[in-house]
Coordinates of C-alpha atoms in Angstrom, one line a residue:
M16 CA -27.7 23.1 34.6
T17 CA -27.9 20.3 31.9
Y18 CA -30.1 17.0 31.9
E19 CA -32.8 18.5 34.2
T20 CA -35.3 15.8 33.4
E21 CA -32.7 13.0 34.0
R22 CA -31.6 14.8 37.2
A23 CA -35.2 14.9 38.5
L24 CA -35.6 11.1 37.8
M25 CA -32.4 10.2 39.6
C26 CA -33.7 12.2 42.7
A27 CA -37.0 10.4 42.5
V28 CA -35.4 6.9 42.3
G29 CA -32.9 7.8 45.0
K30 CA -35.8 8.9 47.6
L31 CA -37.6 5.7 46.6
L32 CA -34.4 3.6 47.6
Y33 CA -34.2 5.5 50.9
D34 CA -38.0 5.6 51.6
R35 CA -38.1 1.7 51.1
G36 CA -35.3 1.0 53.4
Y37 CA -32.9 -0.1 50.6
A38 CA -30.4 2.7 51.3
A39 CA -29.8 4.1 54.8
A40 CA -28.1 7.2 55.8
N41 CA -25.8 7.9 52.9
D42 CA -25.6 4.5 51.6
G43 CA -26.1 3.5 47.9
N44 CA -25.3 5.0 44.6
L45 CA -27.0 5.4 41.2
S46 CA -26.0 6.4 37.7
M47 CA -27.3 6.6 34.4
L48 CA -26.3 7.4 30.8
A49 CA -27.8 10.9 30.0
E50 CA -26.6 10.5 26.5
P51 CA -23.7 8.6 24.7
G52 CA -20.5 9.2 26.7
R53 CA -22.1 11.2 29.4
L54 CA -22.9 9.8 32.8
L55 CA -24.9 11.3 35.7
M56 CA -23.7 10.1 38.9
T57 CA -24.8 10.6 42.6
P58 CA -22.4 12.3 44.8
S59 CA -20.7 10.9 47.7
G60 CA -21.7 11.5 51.3
V61 CA -25.2 12.5 50.5
S62 CA -28.4 10.6 51.5
K63 CA -30.2 9.3 48.6
G64 CA -33.5 10.5 50.1
R65 CA -32.4 14.1 50.4
M66 CA -30.5 14.6 47.1
T67 CA -31.4 17.6 44.9
P68 CA -30.7 17.8 41.2
D69 CA -27.9 20.2 41.5
M70 CA -25.8 17.8 43.6
L71 CA -25.4 15.3 40.8
L72 CA -22.3 15.0 38.7
V73 CA -21.8 14.7 35.1
T74 CA -18.8 12.4 34.2
D75 CA -17.4 10.8 31.2
L76 CA -17.1 7.1 30.9
E77 CA -13.4 7.3 32.3
G78 CA -14.9 8.7 35.4
R79 CA -13.6 12.4 34.8
V80 CA -16.1 15.1 36.3
L81 CA -17.3 17.3 33.6
E82 CA -19.9 19.1 35.6
G83 CA -20.4 19.6 39.3
D84 CA -18.6 20.5 42.4
R85 CA -18.9 17.6 44.6
H86 CA -16.9 14.2 44.7
P87 CA -18.7 11.3 42.7
S88 CA -19.6 8.2 44.5
S89 CA -16.7 6.3 45.8
E90 CA -18.1 3.2 43.9
M91 CA -18.1 5.0 40.6
K92 CA -15.4 2.4 39.3
M93 CA -17.9 -0.2 39.8
H94 CA -20.7 1.4 37.8
L95 CA -18.1 2.2 35.1
A96 CA -17.1 -1.3 34.9
V97 CA -20.8 -2.3 34.2
Y98 CA -21.1 0.3 31.4
R99 CA -17.8 -1.2 29.9
G100 CA -19.0 -4.8 30.0
R101 CA -22.6 -4.3 28.7
A102 CA -23.3 -2.1 25.9
D103 CA -27.0 -2.4 26.4
V104 CA -26.9 -1.0 29.8
R105 CA -28.1 2.6 30.5
A106 CA -28.4 2.7 34.2
V107 CA -26.8 1.0 37.5
V108 CA -28.2 1.0 41.0
H109 CA -26.3 -0.1 44.2
A110 CA -27.8 -0.3 47.5
H111 CA -27.9 -2.2 50.8
P112 CA -31.4 -3.8 51.0
P113 CA -31.4 -5.6 54.3
V114 CA -32.6 -9.2 53.5
S115 CA -30.6 -9.6 50.2
T116 CA -27.5 -8.2 52.0
A117 CA -28.0 -10.6 54.6
F118 CA -27.6 -13.1 51.9
A119 CA -24.6 -11.5 50.7
V120 CA -23.1 -11.6 54.3
C121 CA -23.8 -15.3 54.2
R122 CA -22.3 -15.3 50.7
R123 CA -25.4 -17.1 49.4
G124 CA -26.7 -16.0 45.9
L125 CA -30.4 -16.2 44.9
E126 CA -29.8 -19.1 42.3
T127 CA -32.2 -21.9 43.2
P128 CA -35.1 -21.6 41.0
Y129 CA -37.8 -21.2 43.9
V130 CA -39.7 -18.3 42.6
A131 CA -41.4 -18.4 39.0
E132 CA -41.2 -14.7 38.4
L133 CA -37.4 -14.7 39.1
A134 CA -36.9 -17.5 36.5
A135 CA -39.0 -15.9 34.0
G136 CA -37.8 -12.3 34.4
L137 CA -34.7 -11.3 36.1
G138 CA -32.9 -14.7 36.3
T139 CA -30.4 -16.0 38.8
V140 CA -28.7 -13.7 41.1
P141 CA -25.1 -15.0 42.1
C142 CA -22.9 -13.7 45.1
T143 CA -19.4 -12.8 44.6
P144 CA -17.2 -15.5 46.6
E145 CA -15.0 -13.0 48.3
F146 CA -15.3 -9.6 49.9
A147 CA -13.8 -6.7 47.8
M148 CA -12.4 -3.8 49.7
L149 CA -14.8 -0.7 49.2
S150 CA -13.6 1.9 46.8
T151 CA -10.8 -0.2 45.2
E152 CA -10.2 -1.8 42.0
A153 CA -11.2 -4.9 43.6
V154 CA -14.9 -4.0 43.6
P155 CA -15.3 -3.7 39.8
R156 CA -13.1 -6.9 39.2
S157 CA -15.4 -8.8 41.5
V158 CA -18.4 -7.7 39.3
E159 CA -16.9 -8.3 35.8
P160 CA -17.3 -12.0 35.5
Y161 CA -21.2 -11.7 36.2
L162 CA -21.9 -9.1 33.6
K163 CA -22.4 -11.0 30.5
D164 CA -25.1 -13.6 31.8
H165 CA -26.6 -11.7 34.6
N166 CA -28.5 -8.6 35.4
A167 CA -27.9 -8.4 39.1
V168 CA -25.3 -9.7 41.7
L169 CA -24.9 -9.8 45.3
L170 CA -21.7 -8.3 46.5
A171 CA -20.2 -10.3 49.5
N172 CA -20.4 -8.5 52.8
H173 CA -21.6 -5.5 50.9
G174 CA -25.0 -5.2 49.1
A175 CA -26.7 -5.7 45.8
L176 CA -26.0 -4.3 42.4
T177 CA -28.3 -4.1 39.6
W178 CA -28.2 -2.8 35.9
G179 CA -30.8 -2.2 33.1
G180 CA -31.9 -0.5 29.8
D181 CA -33.0 2.5 31.9
L182 CA -33.1 3.7 35.6
W183 CA -36.5 2.4 36.3
E184 CA -35.5 -1.2 35.1
A185 CA -32.3 -1.1 37.2
F186 CA -34.5 0.0 40.3
D187 CA -37.1 -2.6 39.6
R188 CA -34.4 -5.3 39.4
L189 CA -33.0 -4.2 42.9
E190 CA -36.4 -4.4 44.2
T191 CA -37.1 -7.9 42.8
V192 CA -33.8 -9.1 44.3
E193 CA -34.9 -7.9 47.7
H194 CA -38.3 -9.3 47.3
T195 CA -37.2 -12.7 46.3
A196 CA -34.7 -12.7 49.1
K197 CA -37.5 -12.2 51.6
I198 CA -39.5 -15.0 50.0
V199 CA -36.7 -17.4 50.2
Q200 CA -35.8 -16.5 53.7
N201 CA -39.4 -17.2 54.8
A202 CA -39.5 -20.5 52.9
Q203 CA -36.3 -21.6 54.6
L204 CA -37.7 -20.6 58.0
L205 CA -41.0 -22.7 57.2
G206 CA -38.8 -25.4 56.1
D207 CA -38.3 -27.8 53.1
P208 CA -38.7 -25.2 50.2
V209 CA -39.2 -26.9 46.9
A210 CA -37.5 -25.8 43.7
L211 CA -38.9 -25.7 40.4
T212 CA -37.8 -28.5 38.1
E213 CA -35.3 -28.1 35.3
A214 CA -38.1 -28.4 32.6
E215 CA -40.3 -25.8 34.4
T216 CA -37.4 -23.3 34.9
A217 CA -36.5 -23.8 31.1
Q218 CA -40.1 -23.0 30.1
L219 CA -40.1 -20.1 32.4
R220 CA -37.0 -18.7 30.8
S221 CA -38.5 -19.0 27.4
L222 CA -41.1 -16.4 28.6
R223 CA -38.4 -13.8 29.0
G224 CA -38.5 -12.5 25.3
M225 CA -42.2 -12.1 25.6
Y226 CA -42.0 -10.0 28.8
Q227 CA -39.0 -7.7 27.4
A228 CA -41.2 -7.1 24.2
L229 CA -44.1 -6.1 26.2
R230 CA -41.9 -3.8 28.4
Q231 CA -40.4 -2.2 25.3
K232 CA -43.9 -1.6 24.0
R233 CA -45.1 -0.1 27.3
D234 CA -42.2 2.4 27.3
Q235 CA -42.5 3.5 23.6

């Protein structure tokens, strides 16, 4: 079995998605570049909390299965679109975290700068304007406009999608999306949430390079 370390990591992150309630039953899917041109992909119809390393598939970047005897995730086309659109991405996570998915059902992004950490780190999280039928080319097409300038997107009536330089970063971004959605929901329930000013938001954005450098130093 190839890529044993990477497979173990995929299963660990999948279990974390399941345990934290971001991917119920067989929901959600993950992928990561094991090496250039070789992708590890979660199988279809398997709980992310009960995956084992042998269940994962190896594919190329065209979606052809090179190793494994299961069907790859039905949303593999969406993952492939992210890798095609962002050369710096090495992992993609899709799940249905409840609060951010509720925002997706209402077709509301997380774009108002309410939370300092979001402005300084992940950035805005738009929502696609229309529902894209599952497992069709409409899903990757709906994501493509957001790849260049964002690191996460809400899929209308579907869920959340994040990507990153490694699997942990992609997972952390998904968790940040859900945490932010909870904060915004609670602020709206309390009433009269106050957004950061344009100047404050610009200053926070200027910190992203520093945070990225610190993360890269940590991962060395």
